[in-house]
Amino acid sequence: MLKIKRVPTVVSNYQKNEAADDSVGCGRNCLGACCINGARLPLYACKNLEKSREKIVVSHEAEEPPVAFLESLVLGEWEDRFQRGLFRYDVTACETKVIPGKYGFVAQLNEGRHLKKRPTEFRVDKVLQSFDGSKFNFTKVGQEELLFQFEAGEDGQVQFFPCMPLDPENSFSVVAINVSPIEYGHVLLIPRVLDCLPQRIDHKSLLLAVHMAAEAANPYFRLGYNSLGAFATINHLHFQAYYLAMPFPLERAPTKKMVTTVSGVKISELLNYPVRSLLFEGGSSMQDLSDTVSDACVCLQNNNIPFNILIADCGRQIFVMPQCYAEKQALGEVSPEVLETQVNPAVWEISGHMVLKRKDDYEGASEENAWRLLAEASLSEERFKEVNTLIFEAIGCSDQEEDPEGTIVHQQIPNGGVFNQKSNRIHGGPITNGTASECIVLQ
Amino acid sequence: MSLAEESSDSVFTEKEEEEESFNRRYTLWIKEALDELPHNFTITDPFLSGHPIVFASLGFLKMTGYSRAEVIGRNGKFFQGPKTNRRSIMEIREAIREERSVQVSLLNYRKSGSPFWMLFHMIPVFGRDDGKVINFVAVQVPISGRDHHHRKLTSVGDDVSSLDHSELVFGSCRREVCFGNFVQHQDHRALPVECDDDEQGLEDWEYCEASESEKLRAAEAINNVLSVLTRYSELSGRLVCGKRCCLRGVDCLSSSLVISLGRIKQSFVLTNPCIPDMPIIYASDAFLTLTGYKRHEVLGQNCRFLSGVDTDSSVLYEMKECILKGQSCTVQILNYSNRKDKSTFWNLLHISPVRNASGKTAYFVGVQVEASCRNTESKELRPETKQLSVVGAVRVAVRSSFMVTC
């Protein structure tokens, strides 16, 4: 069993040090049966993308689009909690800058993000782990940390109810604040919170996250996801989101198309980026895109490969980044200088937003350093090819030629990796010696 | 019933304001002079809400099939569509925010809905005295790809010599097998079947490389437009140039900040507490509408011009205290408008300090809500939430814009 010690980020004011927790007995205004009676939150039901006949792109945006309704809701509620002092620190008081260089990595000096307390042990060799109600989870957050309910509506129109009761019978999803924000507006999307889903991707939940990105209608509002083993702190299904009004380095990296699925989803690999990643875009509908990514992630989960997801460009672009940093760390293979920074390469770091704890690290932040750190998280070239093969098989892509037009294909998949016979075996990778069947999939 | 915060029916910004600022900078003769240029280009003003087009050349109108009235006031995104490359869109957006030039191939759509590729070359135009970006100039050169075969339709009456920029010529682009060339004539007469495929296909091209001569044409066009603008700015005394000649002044807001702030449709102002008498450095359109003042009347002024005889001085004192302590507060204050009826109104005013990327307070934001307008319509955000959302949007805009290396 591989473990590492980490100081977990406190995302809720009710998160305690110890793993064991007093689950009952409140007055904390949580989401448990003890407190939920009479609880109300605004409900935002976004428009059903199919019904509103909106494909992926609003084709004729007339101007810099005005702040959308969802964005106002998120910002307005966040500012309310901000002024009420619910956050552990004022993130806007943390110095931040763009590191000079080709990619524009973003560095922030934030000494307060991590509690100075004893680190907890995290098991990093299993991407799929069952939900453990005794540990901290989002049913234990105080209701004041919840901003609103969010659901994929049935209608072609947005529906908003300023004060909707929370109905434990009717599985609801919520948006909550992250009390240790990376940036202003940092929230958590928790699908079907009372269902206590473990941290793993399923089709419905990813689609909800993609809906949120589309509704926010702001390319600078991205959603991110960390699998277990890729620096998720809490094993209760959640996505994160915040605003940063500039492109992430990940979004700037050049890409090379690898394959197009039958539903028109284009899959490319990133070129010249420290972490080898895939970009999914296109598709005849947003659901097609989301489902294809879900298929890929389920495959990764079943093969015990930790990964992160970035949903960008209002849900039009979804990056999937398999990684192996935690495993390397557990095996003592990460360079000491990188370890000393105590920066864990989770989704935001891999995307290019580095939160640094030490002033020296911040002052000396360079594109080179950032690159070196992130490169430690990347799969090797060879391993990445193997993983891609697994993914393409899982999404039913193996026979897909690159371009249905049949024109001159300049971008032959250079490694020929996709159709390589020897990559057909499914294996769990170096972490476990098991096969996929050892990982129980609970959908 | 749509719940969009603000109706996007108000697509066009105040035409008066566009024309006014454009003419003031370049004189009334600028449009005639620009109309004499043969190129396809647009000029935008990042300081107007929505970053709209304030001028479109005749060539551009012909190329896209729109009339001038349909184009002025639109944002450049209007001509993009579902197959326009997202990465290219991002590059253009970032060039605008970083106030630098960019050259990229781009798929655009005509009024008819048909797509075409063009080389998009955009540059910022700076005020010579204040280093501010006055306009962005964008030139569009339709791309023919590597080979330059032209083939006109062989129908009676076609004039071979009348080939102009508005006609699309396909050649072999990077990923396209050379079917020969296709000229789409104004009446949409098509050549044999492959050409329909061409048109289908061209939307799906990954990219379309511009030739060296096309790039040169773009550069030449940019220079021509820039020299016309420079010449006419000399006449008005408010000079512009292609390079930033001086560092942007402290109280000069960057395009990126102004564009972000322009998305916020409520009434608010930004004031600078570091400058004596804490002047207004930004005022939203909605603020101007609410108070009845013009932008140039309020910029640089302290907000006290909104107070009058019956304004409660203890409230003013309370505000002052909060500002000194760097705290937020909400007050109800009687304000005097400059609207036609010179009416007073109760302003539910919320003020809050706003930090920039250094972590220090750079501005104060003041969000005004006219008290009588506080209807608690059931399907909308609570008025308090709405008001605070402005503060939040401003915080994001200010923090991010200061991170952009300028």
mmCIF file of C-alpha atoms in Angstrom, chain B residues 11-337:
data_model
loop_
_atom_site.group_PDB
_atom_site.id
_atom_site.type_symbol
_atom_site.label_atom_id
_atom_site.label_comp_id
_atom_site.label_asym_id
_atom_site.label_seq_id
_atom_site.Cartn_x
_atom_site.Cartn_y
_atom_site.Cartn_z
ATOM 1 C CA VAL B 11 -26.760 44.806 -29.159
ATOM 2 C CA PHE B 12 -25.713 48.166 -30.374
ATOM 3 C CA THR B 13 -23.954 50.592 -28.109
ATOM 4 C CA GLU B 14 -24.791 54.235 -28.228
ATOM 5 C CA LYS B 15 -24.068 55.165 -31.816
ATOM 6 C CA GLU B 16 -23.660 58.770 -30.781
ATOM 7 C CA GLU B 17 -20.932 57.978 -28.352
ATOM 8 C CA GLU B 18 -19.080 55.888 -30.903
ATOM 9 C CA GLU B 19 -19.187 58.512 -33.563
ATOM 10 C CA GLU B 20 -18.427 61.293 -31.132
ATOM 11 C CA SER B 21 -15.263 59.807 -29.753
ATOM 12 C CA PHE B 22 -14.068 58.672 -33.154
ATOM 13 C CA ASN B 23 -14.632 62.055 -34.739
ATOM 14 C CA ARG B 24 -13.108 63.949 -31.864
ATOM 15 C CA ARG B 25 -9.901 62.026 -32.200
ATOM 16 C CA TYR B 26 -9.625 62.025 -35.951
ATOM 17 C CA THR B 27 -11.899 64.869 -37.152
ATOM 18 C CA LEU B 28 -15.032 64.619 -39.226
ATOM 19 C CA TRP B 29 -13.122 63.906 -42.397
ATOM 20 C CA ILE B 30 -11.688 60.652 -41.213
ATOM 21 C CA LYS B 31 -14.442 58.486 -42.609
ATOM 22 C CA GLU B 32 -14.097 59.859 -46.093
ATOM 23 C CA ALA B 33 -10.381 59.341 -45.998
ATOM 24 C CA LEU B 34 -10.734 55.763 -44.747
ATOM 25 C CA ASP B 35 -13.335 55.051 -47.405
ATOM 26 C CA GLU B 36 -10.751 55.804 -50.034
ATOM 27 C CA LEU B 37 -8.660 52.844 -48.965
ATOM 28 C CA PRO B 38 -9.242 49.627 -50.914
ATOM 29 C CA HIS B 39 -8.545 47.289 -48.028
ATOM 30 C CA ASN B 40 -10.845 45.222 -45.838
ATOM 31 C CA PHE B 41 -10.540 46.473 -42.281
ATOM 32 C CA THR B 42 -12.376 47.370 -39.107
ATOM 33 C CA ILE B 43 -11.558 49.753 -36.305
ATOM 34 C CA THR B 44 -12.741 49.092 -32.768
ATOM 35 C CA ASP B 45 -12.840 51.103 -29.566
ATOM 36 C CA PRO B 46 -11.958 49.100 -26.459
ATOM 37 C CA PHE B 47 -13.135 51.889 -24.172
ATOM 38 C CA LEU B 48 -16.722 51.601 -25.254
ATOM 39 C CA SER B 49 -18.835 48.955 -23.609
ATOM 40 C CA GLY B 50 -18.698 45.724 -25.570
ATOM 41 C CA HIS B 51 -15.544 46.727 -27.468
ATOM 42 C CA PRO B 52 -17.524 47.575 -30.590
ATOM 43 C CA ILE B 53 -16.571 48.251 -34.177
ATOM 44 C CA VAL B 54 -16.624 51.998 -34.782
ATOM 45 C CA PHE B 55 -15.603 51.857 -38.424
ATOM 46 C CA ALA B 56 -15.820 49.220 -41.148
ATOM 47 C CA SER B 57 -14.334 49.703 -44.597
ATOM 48 C CA LEU B 58 -16.313 49.267 -47.774
ATOM 49 C CA GLY B 59 -14.118 46.321 -48.645
ATOM 50 C CA PHE B 60 -14.986 44.683 -45.366
ATOM 51 C CA LEU B 61 -18.692 45.175 -45.922
ATOM 52 C CA LYS B 62 -18.455 43.705 -49.373
ATOM 53 C CA MET B 63 -16.461 40.750 -48.117
ATOM 54 C CA THR B 64 -18.953 39.926 -45.397
ATOM 55 C CA GLY B 65 -22.139 40.957 -47.138
ATOM 56 C CA TYR B 66 -23.353 43.283 -44.397
ATOM 57 C CA SER B 67 -24.347 46.920 -44.558
ATOM 58 C CA ARG B 68 -22.535 49.503 -42.504
ATOM 59 C CA ALA B 69 -25.457 49.919 -40.143
ATOM 60 C CA GLU B 70 -25.474 46.214 -39.431
ATOM 61 C CA VAL B 71 -21.837 46.214 -38.472
ATOM 62 C CA ILE B 72 -21.148 49.396 -36.503
ATOM 63 C CA GLY B 73 -21.598 48.651 -32.816
ATOM 64 C CA ARG B 74 -20.973 44.921 -33.158
ATOM 65 C CA ASN B 75 -18.083 43.157 -31.521
ATOM 66 C CA GLY B 76 -15.685 41.284 -33.803
ATOM 67 C CA LYS B 77 -17.015 38.004 -32.473
ATOM 68 C CA PHE B 78 -20.132 38.626 -34.478
ATOM 69 C CA PHE B 79 -18.409 37.275 -37.566
ATOM 70 C CA GLN B 80 -17.205 34.099 -35.910
ATOM 71 C CA GLY B 81 -19.199 30.924 -35.891
ATOM 72 C CA PRO B 82 -19.410 27.348 -34.743
ATOM 73 C CA LYS B 83 -16.372 26.156 -36.656
ATOM 74 C CA THR B 84 -14.101 29.064 -35.921
ATOM 75 C CA ASN B 85 -11.022 27.704 -34.212
ATOM 76 C CA ARG B 86 -11.265 28.277 -30.471
ATOM 77 C CA ARG B 87 -7.530 28.627 -30.056
ATOM 78 C CA SER B 88 -7.399 31.421 -32.613
ATOM 79 C CA ILE B 89 -10.241 33.185 -30.833
ATOM 80 C CA MET B 90 -8.285 32.944 -27.607
ATOM 81 C CA GLU B 91 -5.164 34.357 -29.254
ATOM 82 C CA ILE B 92 -7.060 37.383 -30.465
ATOM 83 C CA ARG B 93 -8.734 37.912 -27.112
ATOM 84 C CA GLU B 94 -5.405 37.781 -25.315
ATOM 85 C CA ALA B 95 -3.726 40.119 -27.783
ATOM 86 C CA ILE B 96 -6.459 42.640 -27.019
ATOM 87 C CA ARG B 97 -5.985 42.230 -23.297
ATOM 88 C CA GLU B 98 -2.258 42.526 -23.579
ATOM 89 C CA GLU B 99 -2.548 45.447 -25.958
ATOM 90 C CA ARG B 100 -0.330 43.964 -28.644
ATOM 91 C CA SER B 101 -0.634 42.917 -32.249
ATOM 92 C CA VAL B 102 -1.581 39.516 -33.569
ATOM 93 C CA GLN B 103 -1.730 37.778 -36.929
ATOM 94 C CA VAL B 104 -3.728 34.608 -37.276
ATOM 95 C CA SER B 105 -5.776 32.761 -39.869
ATOM 96 C CA LEU B 106 -9.399 32.784 -38.967
ATOM 97 C CA LEU B 107 -12.631 31.279 -40.234
ATOM 98 C CA ASN B 108 -15.390 33.870 -40.427
ATOM 99 C CA TYR B 109 -18.982 33.808 -41.626
ATOM 100 C CA ARG B 110 -20.734 36.091 -44.053
ATOM 101 C CA LYS B 111 -24.226 37.416 -43.661
ATOM 102 C CA SER B 112 -25.390 34.564 -45.886
ATOM 103 C CA GLY B 113 -23.981 32.139 -43.369
ATOM 104 C CA SER B 114 -21.265 30.861 -45.648
ATOM 105 C CA PRO B 115 -17.815 30.520 -44.138
ATOM 106 C CA PHE B 116 -14.545 31.834 -45.441
ATOM 107 C CA TRP B 117 -10.956 31.882 -44.333
ATOM 108 C CA MET B 118 -9.000 35.048 -43.958
ATOM 109 C CA LEU B 119 -5.753 36.272 -42.521
ATOM 110 C CA PHE B 120 -6.608 38.427 -39.516
ATOM 111 C CA HIS B 121 -3.995 41.005 -38.642
ATOM 112 C CA MET B 122 -4.696 43.364 -35.768
ATOM 113 C CA ILE B 123 -2.665 46.129 -34.130
ATOM 114 C CA PRO B 124 -3.274 48.491 -31.213
ATOM 115 C CA VAL B 125 -3.159 52.226 -31.838
ATOM 116 C CA PHE B 126 -1.855 54.255 -28.912
ATOM 117 C CA GLY B 127 -2.437 57.800 -27.842
ATOM 118 C CA ARG B 128 0.916 59.445 -28.151
ATOM 119 C CA ASP B 129 0.605 61.558 -25.064
ATOM 120 C CA ASP B 130 -0.929 59.151 -22.610
ATOM 121 C CA GLY B 131 0.131 55.753 -23.878
ATOM 122 C CA LYS B 132 -3.458 54.543 -23.773
ATOM 123 C CA VAL B 133 -4.852 52.228 -26.433
ATOM 124 C CA ILE B 134 -7.221 54.369 -28.469
ATOM 125 C CA ASN B 135 -8.303 51.829 -31.034
ATOM 126 C CA PHE B 136 -7.555 48.438 -32.441
ATOM 127 C CA VAL B 137 -7.248 48.214 -36.215
ATOM 128 C CA ALA B 138 -7.922 44.837 -37.808
ATOM 129 C CA VAL B 139 -7.254 43.976 -41.424
ATOM 130 C CA GLN B 140 -8.809 40.936 -43.078
ATOM 131 C CA VAL B 141 -7.209 39.380 -46.144
ATOM 132 C CA PRO B 142 -9.163 36.508 -47.664
ATOM 133 C CA ILE B 143 -6.874 33.545 -48.036
ATOM 134 C CA SER B 144 -6.408 31.610 -51.180
ATOM 135 C CA GLY B 145 -3.998 29.041 -49.832
ATOM 136 C CA ARG B 146 -0.770 28.004 -51.438
ATOM 137 C CA ASP B 147 -1.629 28.092 -55.086
ATOM 138 C CA HIS B 148 -2.929 31.158 -56.653
ATOM 139 C CA HIS B 149 -5.021 29.837 -59.466
ATOM 140 C CA HIS B 150 -7.952 31.995 -60.169
ATOM 141 C CA ARG B 151 -10.742 30.693 -62.245
ATOM 142 C CA LYS B 152 -13.706 32.750 -62.955
ATOM 143 C CA LEU B 153 -17.096 31.417 -63.779
ATOM 144 C CA THR B 154 -17.468 30.808 -67.432
ATOM 145 C CA SER B 155 -20.737 32.461 -67.945
ATOM 146 C CA VAL B 156 -21.572 35.150 -70.400
ATOM 147 C CA GLY B 157 -20.933 38.613 -69.247
ATOM 148 C CA ASP B 158 -18.431 37.737 -66.592
ATOM 149 C CA ASP B 159 -15.655 40.184 -66.472
ATOM 150 C CA VAL B 160 -12.361 38.565 -65.750
ATOM 151 C CA SER B 161 -10.835 41.779 -64.572
ATOM 152 C CA SER B 162 -13.413 42.435 -61.924
ATOM 153 C CA LEU B 163 -11.917 39.993 -59.471
ATOM 154 C CA ASP B 164 -11.876 41.729 -56.162
ATOM 155 C CA HIS B 165 -11.334 41.000 -52.515
ATOM 156 C CA SER B 166 -14.837 39.967 -51.824
ATOM 157 C CA GLU B 167 -14.666 36.894 -53.965
ATOM 158 C CA LEU B 168 -13.460 33.842 -52.265
ATOM 159 C CA VAL B 169 -10.830 31.828 -54.004
ATOM 160 C CA PHE B 170 -9.998 28.440 -52.670
ATOM 161 C CA GLY B 171 -6.781 26.855 -53.487
ATOM 162 C CA SER B 172 -4.966 24.046 -51.906
ATOM 163 C CA CYS B 173 -4.839 24.756 -48.277
ATOM 164 C CA ARG B 174 -2.747 22.690 -46.032
ATOM 165 C CA ARG B 175 -4.965 19.715 -45.714
ATOM 166 C CA GLU B 176 -6.978 19.964 -48.817
ATOM 167 C CA VAL B 177 -6.305 17.942 -51.876
ATOM 168 C CA CYS B 178 -6.189 20.253 -54.802
ATOM 169 C CA PHE B 179 -9.494 20.013 -56.578
ATOM 170 C CA GLY B 180 -8.664 23.089 -58.530
ATOM 171 C CA ASN B 181 -10.175 26.349 -57.606
ATOM 172 C CA PHE B 182 -13.574 27.606 -56.972
ATOM 173 C CA VAL B 183 -14.794 31.126 -57.228
ATOM 174 C CA GLN B 184 -18.006 31.844 -55.454
ATOM 175 C CA HIS B 185 -19.729 34.453 -57.427
ATOM 176 C CA GLN B 186 -22.162 36.858 -55.912
ATOM 177 C CA ASP B 187 -25.159 34.960 -57.185
ATOM 178 C CA HIS B 188 -23.865 31.739 -55.731
ATOM 179 C CA ARG B 189 -23.493 29.940 -58.985
ATOM 180 C CA ALA B 190 -21.476 26.899 -58.266
ATOM 181 C CA LEU B 191 -19.009 24.881 -60.224
ATOM 182 C CA PRO B 192 -19.364 21.084 -60.335
ATOM 183 C CA VAL B 193 -20.033 18.998 -57.294
ATOM 184 C CA GLU B 194 -16.587 18.955 -55.713
ATOM 185 C CA CYS B 195 -16.966 22.577 -55.027
ATOM 186 C CA ASP B 196 -19.919 22.057 -52.757
ATOM 187 C CA ASP B 197 -17.745 19.609 -50.922
ATOM 188 C CA ASP B 198 -15.106 22.264 -50.851
ATOM 189 C CA GLU B 199 -17.404 24.618 -49.114
ATOM 190 C CA GLN B 200 -18.423 21.904 -46.688
ATOM 191 C CA GLY B 201 -14.851 20.921 -46.243
ATOM 192 C CA LEU B 202 -13.434 24.335 -45.675
ATOM 193 C CA GLU B 203 -15.205 24.717 -42.385
ATOM 194 C CA ASP B 204 -13.497 21.606 -41.126
ATOM 195 C CA TRP B 205 -10.003 22.593 -42.095
ATOM 196 C CA GLU B 206 -7.753 22.641 -39.086
ATOM 197 C CA TYR B 207 -6.024 25.683 -40.335
ATOM 198 C CA CYS B 208 -5.451 27.624 -43.503
ATOM 199 C CA GLU B 209 -1.976 28.930 -44.024
ATOM 200 C CA ALA B 210 -1.642 32.342 -45.580
ATOM 201 C CA SER B 211 0.935 32.841 -48.281
ATOM 202 C CA GLU B 212 3.798 35.272 -47.958
ATOM 203 C CA SER B 213 2.194 37.660 -50.395
ATOM 204 C CA GLU B 214 -1.040 37.603 -48.427
ATOM 205 C CA LYS B 215 0.861 38.414 -45.273
ATOM 206 C CA LEU B 216 2.553 41.273 -47.054
ATOM 207 C CA ARG B 217 -0.783 42.559 -48.227
ATOM 208 C CA ALA B 218 -2.032 42.534 -44.672
ATOM 209 C CA ALA B 219 1.007 44.415 -43.428
ATOM 210 C CA GLU B 220 0.679 46.955 -46.182
ATOM 211 C CA ALA B 221 -2.979 47.491 -45.425
ATOM 212 C CA ILE B 222 -2.266 47.984 -41.724
ATOM 213 C CA ASN B 223 0.350 50.573 -42.538
ATOM 214 C CA ASN B 224 -1.955 52.451 -44.845
ATOM 215 C CA VAL B 225 -4.772 52.578 -42.335
ATOM 216 C CA LEU B 226 -2.386 53.579 -39.572
ATOM 217 C CA SER B 227 -0.941 56.441 -41.580
ATOM 218 C CA VAL B 228 -4.389 57.784 -42.380
ATOM 219 C CA LEU B 229 -5.293 57.646 -38.691
ATOM 220 C CA THR B 230 -2.019 59.258 -37.689
ATOM 221 C CA ARG B 231 -2.402 62.035 -40.220
ATOM 222 C CA TYR B 232 -5.918 62.890 -39.149
ATOM 223 C CA SER B 233 -5.085 62.669 -35.475
ATOM 224 C CA GLU B 234 -2.497 65.366 -36.104
ATOM 225 C CA LEU B 235 -5.269 67.593 -37.365
ATOM 226 C CA SER B 236 -7.236 67.229 -34.163
ATOM 227 C CA GLY B 237 -4.142 67.521 -32.024
ATOM 228 C CA ARG B 238 -4.798 64.226 -30.298
ATOM 229 C CA LEU B 239 -2.021 62.227 -31.786
ATOM 230 C CA VAL B 240 -1.897 58.503 -32.182
ATOM 231 C CA CYS B 241 0.863 56.183 -33.166
ATOM 232 C CA GLY B 242 1.499 52.521 -33.735
ATOM 233 C CA LYS B 243 3.883 52.101 -30.847
ATOM 234 C CA ARG B 244 3.374 53.003 -27.249
ATOM 235 C CA CYS B 245 5.482 56.127 -26.799
ATOM 236 C CA CYS B 246 5.142 56.562 -23.095
ATOM 237 C CA LEU B 247 4.178 54.452 -20.166
ATOM 238 C CA ARG B 248 0.518 54.374 -19.567
ATOM 239 C CA GLY B 249 -0.318 56.820 -16.806
ATOM 240 C CA VAL B 250 -1.290 55.555 -13.358
ATOM 241 C CA ASP B 251 -4.850 56.536 -13.753
ATOM 242 C CA CYS B 252 -5.083 55.172 -17.249
ATOM 243 C CA LEU B 253 -6.930 51.937 -17.210
ATOM 244 C CA SER B 254 -5.782 49.111 -19.447
ATOM 245 C CA SER B 255 -7.973 47.838 -22.276
ATOM 246 C CA SER B 256 -8.257 44.546 -20.514
ATOM 247 C CA LEU B 257 -9.670 46.136 -17.375
ATOM 248 C CA VAL B 258 -12.040 48.355 -19.299
ATOM 249 C CA ILE B 259 -13.301 45.466 -21.380
ATOM 250 C CA SER B 260 -13.940 43.371 -18.261
ATOM 251 C CA LEU B 261 -15.677 46.223 -16.509
ATOM 252 C CA GLY B 262 -17.764 46.851 -19.607
ATOM 253 C CA ARG B 263 -19.448 43.488 -19.118
ATOM 254 C CA ILE B 264 -21.030 44.675 -15.886
ATOM 255 C CA LYS B 265 -24.366 46.219 -16.709
ATOM 256 C CA GLN B 266 -25.263 47.770 -13.376
ATOM 257 C CA SER B 267 -24.481 51.248 -12.166
ATOM 258 C CA PHE B 268 -21.096 51.549 -10.484
ATOM 259 C CA VAL B 269 -17.960 53.648 -10.306
ATOM 260 C CA LEU B 270 -14.346 53.030 -9.456
ATOM 261 C CA THR B 271 -12.517 55.686 -7.491
ATOM 262 C CA ASN B 272 -8.847 55.958 -6.752
ATOM 263 C CA PRO B 273 -8.092 56.504 -3.059
ATOM 264 C CA CYS B 274 -4.410 57.038 -3.764
ATOM 265 C CA ILE B 275 -4.995 60.206 -5.754
ATOM 266 C CA PRO B 276 -5.937 63.422 -3.912
ATOM 267 C CA ASP B 277 -9.659 63.840 -3.495
ATOM 268 C CA MET B 278 -10.321 60.273 -4.594
ATOM 269 C CA PRO B 279 -11.567 60.891 -8.115
ATOM 270 C CA ILE B 280 -13.754 58.671 -10.245
ATOM 271 C CA ILE B 281 -11.584 56.811 -12.736
ATOM 272 C CA TYR B 282 -14.281 54.628 -14.223
ATOM 273 C CA ALA B 283 -18.039 55.009 -14.538
ATOM 274 C CA SER B 284 -20.350 52.431 -16.072
ATOM 275 C CA ASP B 285 -22.906 53.366 -18.725
ATOM 276 C CA ALA B 286 -25.655 52.545 -16.258
ATOM 277 C CA PHE B 287 -24.205 55.055 -13.782
ATOM 278 C CA LEU B 288 -24.362 57.753 -16.425
ATOM 279 C CA THR B 289 -27.948 56.871 -17.219
ATOM 280 C CA LEU B 290 -28.908 56.832 -13.543
ATOM 281 C CA THR B 291 -27.281 60.152 -12.719
ATOM 282 C CA GLY B 292 -27.885 61.888 -16.017
ATOM 283 C CA TYR B 293 -24.258 62.969 -16.442
ATOM 284 C CA LYS B 294 -21.920 62.459 -19.360
ATOM 285 C CA ARG B 295 -18.771 60.440 -18.939
ATOM 286 C CA HIS B 296 -16.360 63.317 -19.364
ATOM 287 C CA GLU B 297 -18.279 65.251 -16.714
ATOM 288 C CA VAL B 298 -17.707 62.639 -14.034
ATOM 289 C CA LEU B 299 -14.247 61.240 -14.715
ATOM 290 C CA GLY B 300 -11.710 62.875 -12.477
ATOM 291 C CA GLN B 301 -14.366 64.201 -10.106
ATOM 292 C CA ASN B 302 -15.023 63.165 -6.549
ATOM 293 C CA CYS B 303 -18.474 61.629 -6.058
ATOM 294 C CA ARG B 304 -19.627 64.513 -3.924
ATOM 295 C CA PHE B 305 -21.204 66.171 -6.946
ATOM 296 C CA LEU B 306 -24.052 63.734 -6.410
ATOM 297 C CA SER B 307 -24.782 65.130 -2.966
ATOM 298 C CA GLY B 308 -26.856 68.202 -2.322
ATOM 299 C CA VAL B 309 -28.549 70.323 0.273
ATOM 300 C CA ASP B 310 -30.650 67.601 1.794
ATOM 301 C CA THR B 311 -28.068 64.862 1.750
ATOM 302 C CA ASP B 312 -27.485 63.631 5.260
ATOM 303 C CA SER B 313 -24.004 64.680 6.294
ATOM 304 C CA SER B 314 -23.757 62.012 8.968
ATOM 305 C CA VAL B 315 -24.126 59.417 6.246
ATOM 306 C CA LEU B 316 -21.337 61.072 4.321
ATOM 307 C CA TYR B 317 -19.243 60.987 7.458
ATOM 308 C CA GLU B 318 -19.954 57.307 7.924
ATOM 309 C CA MET B 319 -18.781 56.622 4.393
ATOM 310 C CA LYS B 320 -15.633 58.607 4.905
ATOM 311 C CA GLU B 321 -14.810 56.632 8.028
ATOM 312 C CA CYS B 322 -15.234 53.338 6.224
ATOM 313 C CA ILE B 323 -13.023 54.459 3.403
ATOM 314 C CA LEU B 324 -10.316 55.496 5.822
ATOM 315 C CA LYS B 325 -10.523 52.159 7.575
ATOM 316 C CA GLY B 326 -10.633 50.278 4.298
ATOM 317 C CA GLN B 327 -13.974 48.713 5.068
ATOM 318 C CA SER B 328 -17.123 48.042 3.093
ATOM 319 C CA CYS B 329 -20.384 49.646 3.960
ATOM 320 C CA THR B 330 -23.881 50.144 2.648
ATOM 321 C CA VAL B 331 -25.679 53.435 3.121
ATOM 322 C CA GLN B 332 -28.873 55.024 1.962
ATOM 323 C CA ILE B 333 -28.095 58.453 0.651
ATOM 324 C CA LEU B 334 -30.054 61.171 -1.083
ATOM 325 C CA ASN B 335 -28.511 61.984 -4.448
ATOM 326 C CA TYR B 336 -29.173 64.757 -6.931
ATOM 327 C CA SER B 337 -29.283 63.769 -10.559
#
